[in-house]
XYZ file of C-alpha atoms in Angstrom:
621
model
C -29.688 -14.718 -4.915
C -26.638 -12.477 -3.495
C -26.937 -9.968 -6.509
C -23.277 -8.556 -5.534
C -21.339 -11.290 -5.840
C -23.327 -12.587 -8.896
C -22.323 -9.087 -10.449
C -18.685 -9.489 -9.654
C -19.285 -13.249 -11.123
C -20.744 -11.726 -13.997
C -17.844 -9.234 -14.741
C -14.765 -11.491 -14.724
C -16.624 -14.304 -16.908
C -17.196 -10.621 -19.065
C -13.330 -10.092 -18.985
C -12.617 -13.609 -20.071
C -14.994 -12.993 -22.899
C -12.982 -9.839 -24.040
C -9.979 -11.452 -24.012
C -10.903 -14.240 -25.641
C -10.262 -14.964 -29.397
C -12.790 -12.813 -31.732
C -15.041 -14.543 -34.592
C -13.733 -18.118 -34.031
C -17.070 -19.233 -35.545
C -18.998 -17.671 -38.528
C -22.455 -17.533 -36.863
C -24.181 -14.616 -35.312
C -26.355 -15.596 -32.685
C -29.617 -13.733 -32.011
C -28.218 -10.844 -33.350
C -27.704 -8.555 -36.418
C -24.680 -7.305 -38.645
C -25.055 -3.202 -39.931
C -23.568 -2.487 -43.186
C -22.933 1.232 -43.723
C -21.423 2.834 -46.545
C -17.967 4.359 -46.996
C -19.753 7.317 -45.358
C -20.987 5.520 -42.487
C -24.521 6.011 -43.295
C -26.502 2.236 -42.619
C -27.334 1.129 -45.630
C -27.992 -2.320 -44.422
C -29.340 -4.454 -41.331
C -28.240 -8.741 -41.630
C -29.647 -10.898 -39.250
C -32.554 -9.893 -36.217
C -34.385 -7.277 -37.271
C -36.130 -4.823 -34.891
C -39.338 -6.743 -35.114
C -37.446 -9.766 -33.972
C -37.481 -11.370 -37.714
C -34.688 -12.508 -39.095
C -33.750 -11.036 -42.888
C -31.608 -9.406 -45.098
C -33.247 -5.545 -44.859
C -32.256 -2.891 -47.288
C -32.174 0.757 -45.878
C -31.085 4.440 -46.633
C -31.242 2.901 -50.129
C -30.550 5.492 -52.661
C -33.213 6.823 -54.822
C -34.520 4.516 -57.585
C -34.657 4.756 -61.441
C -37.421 7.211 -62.926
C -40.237 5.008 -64.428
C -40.938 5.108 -68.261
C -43.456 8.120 -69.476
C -47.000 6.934 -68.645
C -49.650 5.850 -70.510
C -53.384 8.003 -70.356
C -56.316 7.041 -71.982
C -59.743 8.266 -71.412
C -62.630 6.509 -69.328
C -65.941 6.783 -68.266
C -66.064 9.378 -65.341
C -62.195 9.639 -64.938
C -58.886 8.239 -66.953
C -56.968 5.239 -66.878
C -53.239 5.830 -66.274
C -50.799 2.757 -66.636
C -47.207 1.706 -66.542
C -45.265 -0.599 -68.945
C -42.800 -2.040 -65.992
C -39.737 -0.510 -67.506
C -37.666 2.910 -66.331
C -36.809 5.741 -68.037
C -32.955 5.375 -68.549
C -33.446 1.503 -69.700
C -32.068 0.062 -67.152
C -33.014 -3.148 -64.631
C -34.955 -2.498 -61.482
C -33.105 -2.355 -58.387
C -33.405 -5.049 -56.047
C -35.002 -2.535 -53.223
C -37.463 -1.398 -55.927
C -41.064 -1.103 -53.965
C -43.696 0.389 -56.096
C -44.818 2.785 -58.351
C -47.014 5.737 -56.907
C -49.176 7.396 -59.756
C -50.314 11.313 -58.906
C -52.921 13.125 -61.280
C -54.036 16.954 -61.074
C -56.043 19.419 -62.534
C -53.100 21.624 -62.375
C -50.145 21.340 -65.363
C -46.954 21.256 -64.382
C -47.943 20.130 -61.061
C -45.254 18.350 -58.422
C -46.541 15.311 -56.806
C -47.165 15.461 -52.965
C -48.895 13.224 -50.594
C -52.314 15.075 -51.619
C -52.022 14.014 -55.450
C -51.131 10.740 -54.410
C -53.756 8.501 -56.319
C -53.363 5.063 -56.812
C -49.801 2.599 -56.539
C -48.726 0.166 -58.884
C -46.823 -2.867 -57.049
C -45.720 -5.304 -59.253
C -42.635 -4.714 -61.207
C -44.599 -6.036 -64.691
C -46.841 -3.124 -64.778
C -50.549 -1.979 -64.555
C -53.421 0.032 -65.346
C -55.099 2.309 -62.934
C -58.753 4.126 -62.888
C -58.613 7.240 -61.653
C -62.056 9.207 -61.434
C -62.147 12.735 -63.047
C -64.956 15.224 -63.672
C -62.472 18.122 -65.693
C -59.068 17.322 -67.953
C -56.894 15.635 -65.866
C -52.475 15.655 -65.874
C -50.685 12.896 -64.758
C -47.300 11.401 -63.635
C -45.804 8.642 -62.297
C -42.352 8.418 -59.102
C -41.021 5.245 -57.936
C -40.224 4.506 -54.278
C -37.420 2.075 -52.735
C -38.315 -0.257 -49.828
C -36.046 2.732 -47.914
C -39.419 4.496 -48.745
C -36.847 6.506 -50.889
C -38.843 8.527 -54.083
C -37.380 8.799 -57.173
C -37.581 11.959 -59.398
C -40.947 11.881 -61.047
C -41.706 11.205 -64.624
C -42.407 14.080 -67.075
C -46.204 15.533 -66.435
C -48.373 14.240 -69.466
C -52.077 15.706 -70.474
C -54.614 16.569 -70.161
C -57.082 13.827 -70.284
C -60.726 14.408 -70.130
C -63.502 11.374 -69.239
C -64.954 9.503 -71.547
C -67.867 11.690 -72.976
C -71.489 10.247 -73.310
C -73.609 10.189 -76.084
C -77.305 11.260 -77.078
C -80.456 8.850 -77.742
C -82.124 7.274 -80.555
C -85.804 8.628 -80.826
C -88.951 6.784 -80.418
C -89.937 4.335 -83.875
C -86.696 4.968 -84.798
C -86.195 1.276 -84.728
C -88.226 -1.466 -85.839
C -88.724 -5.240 -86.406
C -86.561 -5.842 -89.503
C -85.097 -3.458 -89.490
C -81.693 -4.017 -87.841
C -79.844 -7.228 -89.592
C -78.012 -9.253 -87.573
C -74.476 -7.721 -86.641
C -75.511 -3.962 -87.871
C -76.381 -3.060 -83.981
C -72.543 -2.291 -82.540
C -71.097 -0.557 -80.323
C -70.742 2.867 -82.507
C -74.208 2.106 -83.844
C -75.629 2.466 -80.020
C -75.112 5.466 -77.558
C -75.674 4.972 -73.907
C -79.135 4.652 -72.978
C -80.227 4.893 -76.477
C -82.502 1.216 -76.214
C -84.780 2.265 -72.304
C -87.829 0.762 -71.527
C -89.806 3.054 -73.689
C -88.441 1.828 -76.680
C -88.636 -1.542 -76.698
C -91.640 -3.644 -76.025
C -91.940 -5.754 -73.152
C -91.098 -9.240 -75.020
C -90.518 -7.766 -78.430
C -86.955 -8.840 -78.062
C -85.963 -12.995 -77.231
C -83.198 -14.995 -77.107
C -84.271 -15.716 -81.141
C -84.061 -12.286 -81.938
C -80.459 -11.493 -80.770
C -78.129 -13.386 -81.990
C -75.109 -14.459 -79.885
C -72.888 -10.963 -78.851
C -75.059 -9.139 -80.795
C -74.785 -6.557 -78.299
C -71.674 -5.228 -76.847
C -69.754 -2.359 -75.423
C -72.900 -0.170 -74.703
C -75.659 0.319 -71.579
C -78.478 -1.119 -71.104
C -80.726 1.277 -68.544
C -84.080 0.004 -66.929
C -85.897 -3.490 -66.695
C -83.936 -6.372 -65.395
C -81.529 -8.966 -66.602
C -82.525 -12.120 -65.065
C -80.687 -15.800 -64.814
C -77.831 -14.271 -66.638
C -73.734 -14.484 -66.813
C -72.246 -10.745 -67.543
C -68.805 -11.632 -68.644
C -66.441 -8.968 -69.318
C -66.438 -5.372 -69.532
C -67.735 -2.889 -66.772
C -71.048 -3.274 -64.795
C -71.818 0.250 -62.504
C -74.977 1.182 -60.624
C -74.171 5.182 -62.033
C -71.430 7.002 -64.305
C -71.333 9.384 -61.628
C -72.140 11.187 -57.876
C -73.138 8.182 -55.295
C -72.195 4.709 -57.061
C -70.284 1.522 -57.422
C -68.574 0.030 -60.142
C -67.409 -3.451 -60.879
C -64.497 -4.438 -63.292
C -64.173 -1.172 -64.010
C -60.820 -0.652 -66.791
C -60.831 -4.503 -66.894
C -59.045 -4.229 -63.354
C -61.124 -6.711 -61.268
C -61.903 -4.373 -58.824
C -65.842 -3.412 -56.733
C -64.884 0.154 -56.213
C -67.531 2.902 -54.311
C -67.648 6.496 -55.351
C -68.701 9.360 -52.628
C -71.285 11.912 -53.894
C -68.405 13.741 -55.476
C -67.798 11.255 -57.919
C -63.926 10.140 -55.718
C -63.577 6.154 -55.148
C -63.434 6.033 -51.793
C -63.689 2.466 -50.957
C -62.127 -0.904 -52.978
C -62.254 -4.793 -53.211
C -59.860 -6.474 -55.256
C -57.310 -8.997 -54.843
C -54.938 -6.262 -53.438
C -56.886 -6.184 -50.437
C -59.821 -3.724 -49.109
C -59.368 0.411 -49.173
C -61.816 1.793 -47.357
C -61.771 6.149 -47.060
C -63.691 7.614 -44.695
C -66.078 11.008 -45.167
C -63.107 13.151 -43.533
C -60.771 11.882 -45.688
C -59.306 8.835 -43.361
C -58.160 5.409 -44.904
C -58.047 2.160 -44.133
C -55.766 0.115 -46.452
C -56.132 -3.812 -45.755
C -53.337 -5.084 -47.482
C -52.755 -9.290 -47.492
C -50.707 -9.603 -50.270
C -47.668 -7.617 -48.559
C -44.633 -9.927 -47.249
C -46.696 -9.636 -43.815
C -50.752 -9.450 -43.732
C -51.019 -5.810 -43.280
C -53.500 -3.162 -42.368
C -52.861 0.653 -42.733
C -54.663 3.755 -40.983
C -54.232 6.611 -42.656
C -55.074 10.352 -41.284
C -57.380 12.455 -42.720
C -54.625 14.131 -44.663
C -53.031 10.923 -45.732
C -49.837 12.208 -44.553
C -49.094 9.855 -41.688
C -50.439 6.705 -41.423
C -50.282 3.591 -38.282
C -49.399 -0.197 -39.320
C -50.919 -2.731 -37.950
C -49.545 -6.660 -39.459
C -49.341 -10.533 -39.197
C -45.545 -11.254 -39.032
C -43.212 -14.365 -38.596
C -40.895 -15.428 -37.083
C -39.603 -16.763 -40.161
C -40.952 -15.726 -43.241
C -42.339 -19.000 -45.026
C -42.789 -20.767 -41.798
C -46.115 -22.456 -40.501
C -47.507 -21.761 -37.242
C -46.074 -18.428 -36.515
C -49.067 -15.286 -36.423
C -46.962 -12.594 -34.652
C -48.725 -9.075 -34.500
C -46.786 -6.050 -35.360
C -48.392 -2.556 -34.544
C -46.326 0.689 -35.902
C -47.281 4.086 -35.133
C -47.336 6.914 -37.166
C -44.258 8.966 -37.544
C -43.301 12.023 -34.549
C -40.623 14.218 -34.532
C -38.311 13.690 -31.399
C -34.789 13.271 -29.435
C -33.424 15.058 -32.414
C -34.824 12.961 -35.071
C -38.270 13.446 -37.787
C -39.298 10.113 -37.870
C -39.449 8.409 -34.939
C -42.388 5.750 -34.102
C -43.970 3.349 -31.130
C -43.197 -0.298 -32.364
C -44.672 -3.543 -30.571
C -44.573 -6.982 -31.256
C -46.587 -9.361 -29.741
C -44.458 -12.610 -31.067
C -44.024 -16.370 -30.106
C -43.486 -15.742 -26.151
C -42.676 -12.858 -25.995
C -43.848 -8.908 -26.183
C -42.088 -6.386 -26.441
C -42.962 -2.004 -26.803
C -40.308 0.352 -28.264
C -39.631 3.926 -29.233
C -37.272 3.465 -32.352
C -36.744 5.333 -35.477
C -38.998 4.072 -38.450
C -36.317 4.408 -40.804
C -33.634 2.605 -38.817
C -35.614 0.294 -35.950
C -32.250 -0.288 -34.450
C -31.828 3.352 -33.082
C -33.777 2.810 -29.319
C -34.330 6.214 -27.533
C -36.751 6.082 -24.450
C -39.056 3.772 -22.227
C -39.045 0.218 -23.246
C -41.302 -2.784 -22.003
C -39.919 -6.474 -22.842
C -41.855 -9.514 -21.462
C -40.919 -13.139 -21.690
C -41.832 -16.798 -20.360
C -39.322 -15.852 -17.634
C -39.841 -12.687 -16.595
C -40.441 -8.674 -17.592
C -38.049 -5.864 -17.912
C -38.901 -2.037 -17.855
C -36.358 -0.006 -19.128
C -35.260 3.249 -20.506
C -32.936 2.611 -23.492
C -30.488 4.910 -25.930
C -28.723 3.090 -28.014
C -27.281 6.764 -28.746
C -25.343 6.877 -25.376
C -25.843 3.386 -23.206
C -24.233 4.917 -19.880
C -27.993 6.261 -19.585
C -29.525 2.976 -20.441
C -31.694 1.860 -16.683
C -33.991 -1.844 -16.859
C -35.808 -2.762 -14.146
C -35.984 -6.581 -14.208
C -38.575 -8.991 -12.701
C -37.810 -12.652 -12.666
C -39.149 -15.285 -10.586
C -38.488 -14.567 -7.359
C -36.457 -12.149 -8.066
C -36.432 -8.381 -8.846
C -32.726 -6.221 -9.486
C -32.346 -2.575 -11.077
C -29.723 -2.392 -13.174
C -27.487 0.555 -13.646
C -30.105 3.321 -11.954
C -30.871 5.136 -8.479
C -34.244 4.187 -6.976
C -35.887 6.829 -5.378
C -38.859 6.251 -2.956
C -41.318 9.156 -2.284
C -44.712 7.603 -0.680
C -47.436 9.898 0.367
C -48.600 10.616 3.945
C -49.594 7.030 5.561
C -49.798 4.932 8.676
C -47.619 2.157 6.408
C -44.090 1.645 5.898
C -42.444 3.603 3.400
C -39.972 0.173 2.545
C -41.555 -2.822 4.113
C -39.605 -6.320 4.073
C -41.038 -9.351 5.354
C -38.826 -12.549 4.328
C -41.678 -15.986 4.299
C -40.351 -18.374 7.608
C -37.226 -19.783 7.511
C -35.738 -16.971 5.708
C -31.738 -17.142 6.672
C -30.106 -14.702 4.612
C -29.707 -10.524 5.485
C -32.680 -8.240 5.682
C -30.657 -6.004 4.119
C -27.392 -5.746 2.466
C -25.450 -2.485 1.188
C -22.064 -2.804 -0.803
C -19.783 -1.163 -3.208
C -17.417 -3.143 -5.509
C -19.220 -6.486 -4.090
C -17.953 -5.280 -0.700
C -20.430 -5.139 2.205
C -20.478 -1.889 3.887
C -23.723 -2.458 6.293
C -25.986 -5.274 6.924
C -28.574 -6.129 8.756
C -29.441 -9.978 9.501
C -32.626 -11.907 9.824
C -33.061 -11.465 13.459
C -31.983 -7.765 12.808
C -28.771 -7.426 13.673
C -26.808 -4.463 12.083
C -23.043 -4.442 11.206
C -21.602 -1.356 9.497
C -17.910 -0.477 8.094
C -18.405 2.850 8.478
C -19.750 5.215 11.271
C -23.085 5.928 12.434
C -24.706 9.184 13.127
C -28.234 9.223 14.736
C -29.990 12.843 14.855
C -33.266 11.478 16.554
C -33.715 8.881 19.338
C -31.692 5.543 19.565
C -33.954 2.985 21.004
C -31.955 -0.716 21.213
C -33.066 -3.216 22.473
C -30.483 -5.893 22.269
C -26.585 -5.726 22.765
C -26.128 -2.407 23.077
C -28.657 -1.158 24.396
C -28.741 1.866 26.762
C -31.623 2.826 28.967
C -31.150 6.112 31.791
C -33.482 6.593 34.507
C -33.395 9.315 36.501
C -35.394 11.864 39.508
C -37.535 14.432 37.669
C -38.067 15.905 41.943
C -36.529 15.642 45.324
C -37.376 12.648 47.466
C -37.245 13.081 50.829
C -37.143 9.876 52.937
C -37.215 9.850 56.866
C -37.568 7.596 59.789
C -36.551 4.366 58.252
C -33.590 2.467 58.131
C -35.015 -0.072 55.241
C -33.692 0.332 51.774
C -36.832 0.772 49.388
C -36.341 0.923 45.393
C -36.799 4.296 44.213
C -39.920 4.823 41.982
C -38.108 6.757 39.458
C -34.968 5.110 39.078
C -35.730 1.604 38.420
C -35.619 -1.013 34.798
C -36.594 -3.843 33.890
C -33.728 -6.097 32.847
C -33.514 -9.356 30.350
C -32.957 -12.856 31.846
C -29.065 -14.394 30.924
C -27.761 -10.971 30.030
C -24.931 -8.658 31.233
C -25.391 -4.903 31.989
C -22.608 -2.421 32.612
C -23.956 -0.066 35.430
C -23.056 3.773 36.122
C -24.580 6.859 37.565
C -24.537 10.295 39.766
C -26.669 10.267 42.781
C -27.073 13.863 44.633
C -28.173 13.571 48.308
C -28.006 15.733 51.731
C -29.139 14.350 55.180
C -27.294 14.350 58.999
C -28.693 11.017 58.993
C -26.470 9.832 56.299
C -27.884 7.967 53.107
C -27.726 3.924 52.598
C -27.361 2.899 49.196
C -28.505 -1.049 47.839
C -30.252 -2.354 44.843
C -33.316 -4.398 43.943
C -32.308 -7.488 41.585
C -33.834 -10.552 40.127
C -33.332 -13.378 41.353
C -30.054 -15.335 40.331
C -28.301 -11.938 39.403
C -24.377 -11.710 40.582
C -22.490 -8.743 40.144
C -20.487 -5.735 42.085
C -20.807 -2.305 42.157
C -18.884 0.648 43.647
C -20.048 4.534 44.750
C -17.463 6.761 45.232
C -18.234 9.056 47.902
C -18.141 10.270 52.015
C -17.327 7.333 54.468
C -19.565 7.171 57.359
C -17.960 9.722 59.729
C -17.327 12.264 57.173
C -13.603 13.633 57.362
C -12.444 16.510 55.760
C -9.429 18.494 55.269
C -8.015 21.904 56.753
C -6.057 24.813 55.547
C -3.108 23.821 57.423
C -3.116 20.251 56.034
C -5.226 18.762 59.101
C -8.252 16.723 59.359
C -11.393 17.567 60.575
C -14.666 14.928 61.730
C -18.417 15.954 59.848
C -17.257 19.356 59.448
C -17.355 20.968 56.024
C -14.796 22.346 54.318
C -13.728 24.009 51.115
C -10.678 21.845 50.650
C -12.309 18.434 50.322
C -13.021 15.015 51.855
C -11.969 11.863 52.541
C -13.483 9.454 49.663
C -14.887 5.767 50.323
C -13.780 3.175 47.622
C -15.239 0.051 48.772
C -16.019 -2.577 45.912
C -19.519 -4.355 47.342
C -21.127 -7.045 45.989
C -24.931 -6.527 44.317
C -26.595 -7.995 47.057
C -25.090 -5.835 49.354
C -25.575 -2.100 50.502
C -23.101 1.045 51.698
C -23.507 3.738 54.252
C -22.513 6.987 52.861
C -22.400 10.349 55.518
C -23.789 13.281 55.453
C -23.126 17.034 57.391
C -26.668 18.924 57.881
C -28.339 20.205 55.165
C -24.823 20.288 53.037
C -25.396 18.722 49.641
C -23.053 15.619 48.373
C -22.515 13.401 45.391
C -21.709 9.910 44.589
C -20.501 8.534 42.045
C -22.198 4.767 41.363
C -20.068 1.944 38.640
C -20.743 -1.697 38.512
C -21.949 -4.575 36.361
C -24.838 -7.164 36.860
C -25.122 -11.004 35.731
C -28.792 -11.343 35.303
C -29.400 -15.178 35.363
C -32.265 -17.147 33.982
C -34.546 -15.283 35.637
C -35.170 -11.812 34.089
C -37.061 -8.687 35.899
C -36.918 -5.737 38.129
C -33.392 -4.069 38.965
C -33.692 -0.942 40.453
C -32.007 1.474 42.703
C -32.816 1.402 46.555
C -32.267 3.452 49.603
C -33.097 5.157 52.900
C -31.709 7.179 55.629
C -28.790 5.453 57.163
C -29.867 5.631 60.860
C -33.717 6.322 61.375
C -34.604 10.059 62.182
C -36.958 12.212 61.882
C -34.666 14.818 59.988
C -35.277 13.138 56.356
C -32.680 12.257 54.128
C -33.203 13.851 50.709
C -31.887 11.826 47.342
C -32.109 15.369 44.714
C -33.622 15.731 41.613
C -31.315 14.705 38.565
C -29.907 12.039 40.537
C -29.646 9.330 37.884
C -28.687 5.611 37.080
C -27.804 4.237 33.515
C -27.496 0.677 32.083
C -26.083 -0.463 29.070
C -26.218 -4.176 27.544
C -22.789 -6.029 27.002
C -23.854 -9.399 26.612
């Protein structure tokens, strides 16, 4: 995919779009409407929530009604605090209504905080709670929105002490005949007045007590076998260690620590389970979604962990939902980790828990067709940067991508296209207009200029390659043009090279200049320099034969073809230059092409080509 042109594809379908007539249709697709308040303030999210539900959600709700005055009776080992379901001013519930919390203390007058926090009533109708006290206990009840909002709390009633218990009935203070039937009671018996001492072992059958003869009492010691206990409360202790069951008539198994505090709960509310440092685990499957709470060991902050759907009331759907607890950050006090694991998808956020659709920071979103990691603010979206993966396919979207790879052999960018690859190895553009490419068989075209501070090593059109003498060469008694050691290339078969150089030389045997080409190659070349007979000028405008002079010489201009060589003269031990230009035709057979020479008559006196005498090439075609 050409990701430049499918940008520039992508922004005039956008213009269209913008121009184009606004809410022609009453639907809102995969999306959600905010409601806010004459004062701006959200009060109100319609359609896709952050979890990727779709509902009506309530927020920034304002405070609820204060409930009516509570109810506080005594019980055994604590007090039983209730509500009647109605508020204090008389009027209806609010629609965002969430639960009553109900806070007890030691303390009067006391303001409830997380730490008096005891029990929560959740149904609008009302309830009764057990709340275990050892001293005279205060109590009061707040109401919270689904905003989490509190209410003002209800006036502090109390105190309450636990349910005393009483003393014993003696030995033989009892006996057969006693007791008529009915006169045993509940205010007739204290708790463990009848233990094992008192009663024989099968003094007392099923013929001796009649039907509900006894009630609202304990029975300590011995065993009740092959019975049905229906009703009223049924504890392993009144306090310390112990558990209770159906304590308050409330249905409930709940475990006491050793000081006498339920710490752990069964009901049909779920499972509360406290830890010895004060930690809690609230499993919750009666909420809208399946839910399980961590709480810290202060119960100030707790993590959400829940079943969700798509749909609420659909089948099939078992989406998990993980919340973290509540951080202050990027300006805000309650700001959370969210991820949903949902039907296809997963997704990890850093939102706001009071307002899910406020997105500050990394994001990870992953799909049936591909993954995106992003940084997000919905605050200020000129910094939002997503890194998508599709298949076969990769693009970073409005960001910079900076490479820094530690010391290593490898590449620091490596691309290797599969075979048959036809498109660019790479591509650079601005405004969808290419500014430098580089093709499959590496080929670079650039609108701009290039600047190289290192070596430039081509190897195709373009190409430039300089040889040249790094020391004097003296040559003597031949005649035969041989190719220079130094100054010779190798040279690629059907190609075209452009030919210039400087070749410094001295000799009174003159210097014969030729070249060594592959076979096939065409091509002329030209050296500008003495003819064989060197003439130079005079002072008074003369001419003078293999003399030298200060005011010049006569200069040969011959073009010659490559096959061929040229004589160039010499005066003594008097340095000269010539200057070499020429192209070459290699044909189908590439090779060695290299510069050759010798003395141009045979003598013992050598002929000496200078070092820095050079020869370059450069690669037209």
């Amino acid at each position: 995919m050409d990701i430049g042109r499918e940008l520039q594809a992508l922004r005039k379908h956008l213009e269209k779009v913008e121009r184009a007539a606004r809410l022609s249709h009453a639907a809102i697709d995969n999306t959600a409407v905010q409601v806010k308040d004459g004062n701006g303030s959200l009060r109100g999210i319609i359609g896709v929530q952050a979890d990727g539900t779709t509902a009506v959600n309530i927020v920034n709700g304002t405070a609820p009604p204060i409930p009516s005055t509570p109810t506080v009776a005594p019980a055994l080992g604590g007090v039983a605090v209730g509500w009647d379901g109605t508020v204090a001013d008389g009027s209806v519930l609010p629609m965002d209504w969430s639960r009553v919390e109900v806070h007890t203390s030691a303390t009067t007058g006391f303001t409830p905080t997380p730490e008096t926090l005891r029990a929560t009533i959740e149904t609008p109708q009302g309830g009764i709670c057990y709340v275990p006290a050892t001293s005279p206990t205060y109590a009061c009840l707040l109401a919270r929105n689904t905003s989490g909002t509190a209410s003002n709390p209800t006036p502090v009633v109390g105190p309450y002490s636990p349910k005393p218990v009483a003393g014993e009935i003696g030995i033989g203070e009892i006996t057969e005949t006693m007791i008529s039937d009915g006169a045993v009671t509940t205010p007739k018996l204290f708790a463990n007045a009848v233990t094992t001492p008192k009663l024989a072992a099968g003094s007392v059958d099923a013929t001796a007590i009649a039907a509900d003869a006894i009630t609202g009492k304990t029975i300590t010691g011995g065993q009740i076998n092959g019975a049905v206990i229906t009703g009223g409360t049924v504890q392993t202790g009144t306090s310390g260690e112990h558990i209770t069951l159906n304590e308050l008539n409330q249905n409930k198994i709940l475990l006491y620590n050793s000081s006498n505090v339920a710490v752990n709960e069964l009901s049909a509310r779920g499972l509360l389970v406290q830890g010895t440092n004060g930690a809690v685990l609230w499993l919750n499957p009666n909420a809208t979604y399946p839910q399980l709470k961590l709480y810290n060991a202060a119960n100030s902050n707790n993590a959400l962990v829940q079943v969700s759907q798509s749909n609420p009331g659909a089948t099939g759907d078992a989406n998990l939902e993980m919340i973290s607890g509540r951080f202050s950050g990027s300006g805000f006090s309650d700001m959370c980790w969210h991820t949903l694991a949902m039907n296809d998808s997963y997704a990890i956020e850093r939102v706001r828990f009071n307002d899910a659709t406020t997105i500050i920071g990394g994001r990870v979103l992953l799909g049936s067709s591909g993954g995106t990691f992003a940084f997000k603010n919905t605050a200020d979206s000129t910094q939002d940067t997503s890194l998508v993966v599709e298949a076969n396919l990769a693009h970073l979207d409005n960001g910079r991508l900076q490479v820094l790879p530690p010391a290593s052999t490898s590449s620091a960018l490596y691309v290797n296209p599969a075979t048959g690859h036809t498109g660019n190895l790479l591509r650079l553009a601005i405004n969808a207009v290419d500014k430098t490419t580089v093709d499959k068989d590496g080929n670079i075209a650039t609108a701009g200029n290039a600047t190289v501070s290192g070596n430039l090593t081509v190897t195709g059109i373009g190409q430039r390659v300089t040889k040249r003498r790094t020391s004097d060469l003296p040559r003597s008694n031949t005649a035969t043009a041989a190719a220079d050691p130094q100054i010779t290339f190798t040279v690629d078969a059907n190609s075209v090279y452009v030919i210039d150089g400087y070749l410094k030389y001295s000799g009174a045997s003159d210097i014969l200049i030729g070249w060594t080409v592959p076979t096939g190659t065409n091509g002329e070349w030209q050296g500008l320099g003495n003819g064989i007979v060197v003439i130079s000028g005079t002072n008074t405008g003369g001419t003078q034969q293999d003399q030298s002079s200060t005011w010049g010489y006569a200069l040969r201009t011959e073009s010659t073809d490559i096959a061929n060589t040229r004589t160039y003269g010499g005066i003594g031990t008097t340095p000269f230059g010539i200057q070499i230009r020429g192209l070459i035709r290699v044909g189908s057979t590439g090779g060695t092409f290299a510069l050759a020479w010798s003395q141009g008559a045979s003598s013992a006196t050598a002929t000496i080509l200078y070092t820095d005498s050079h020869v370059r090439i450069e690669k037209v075609a």
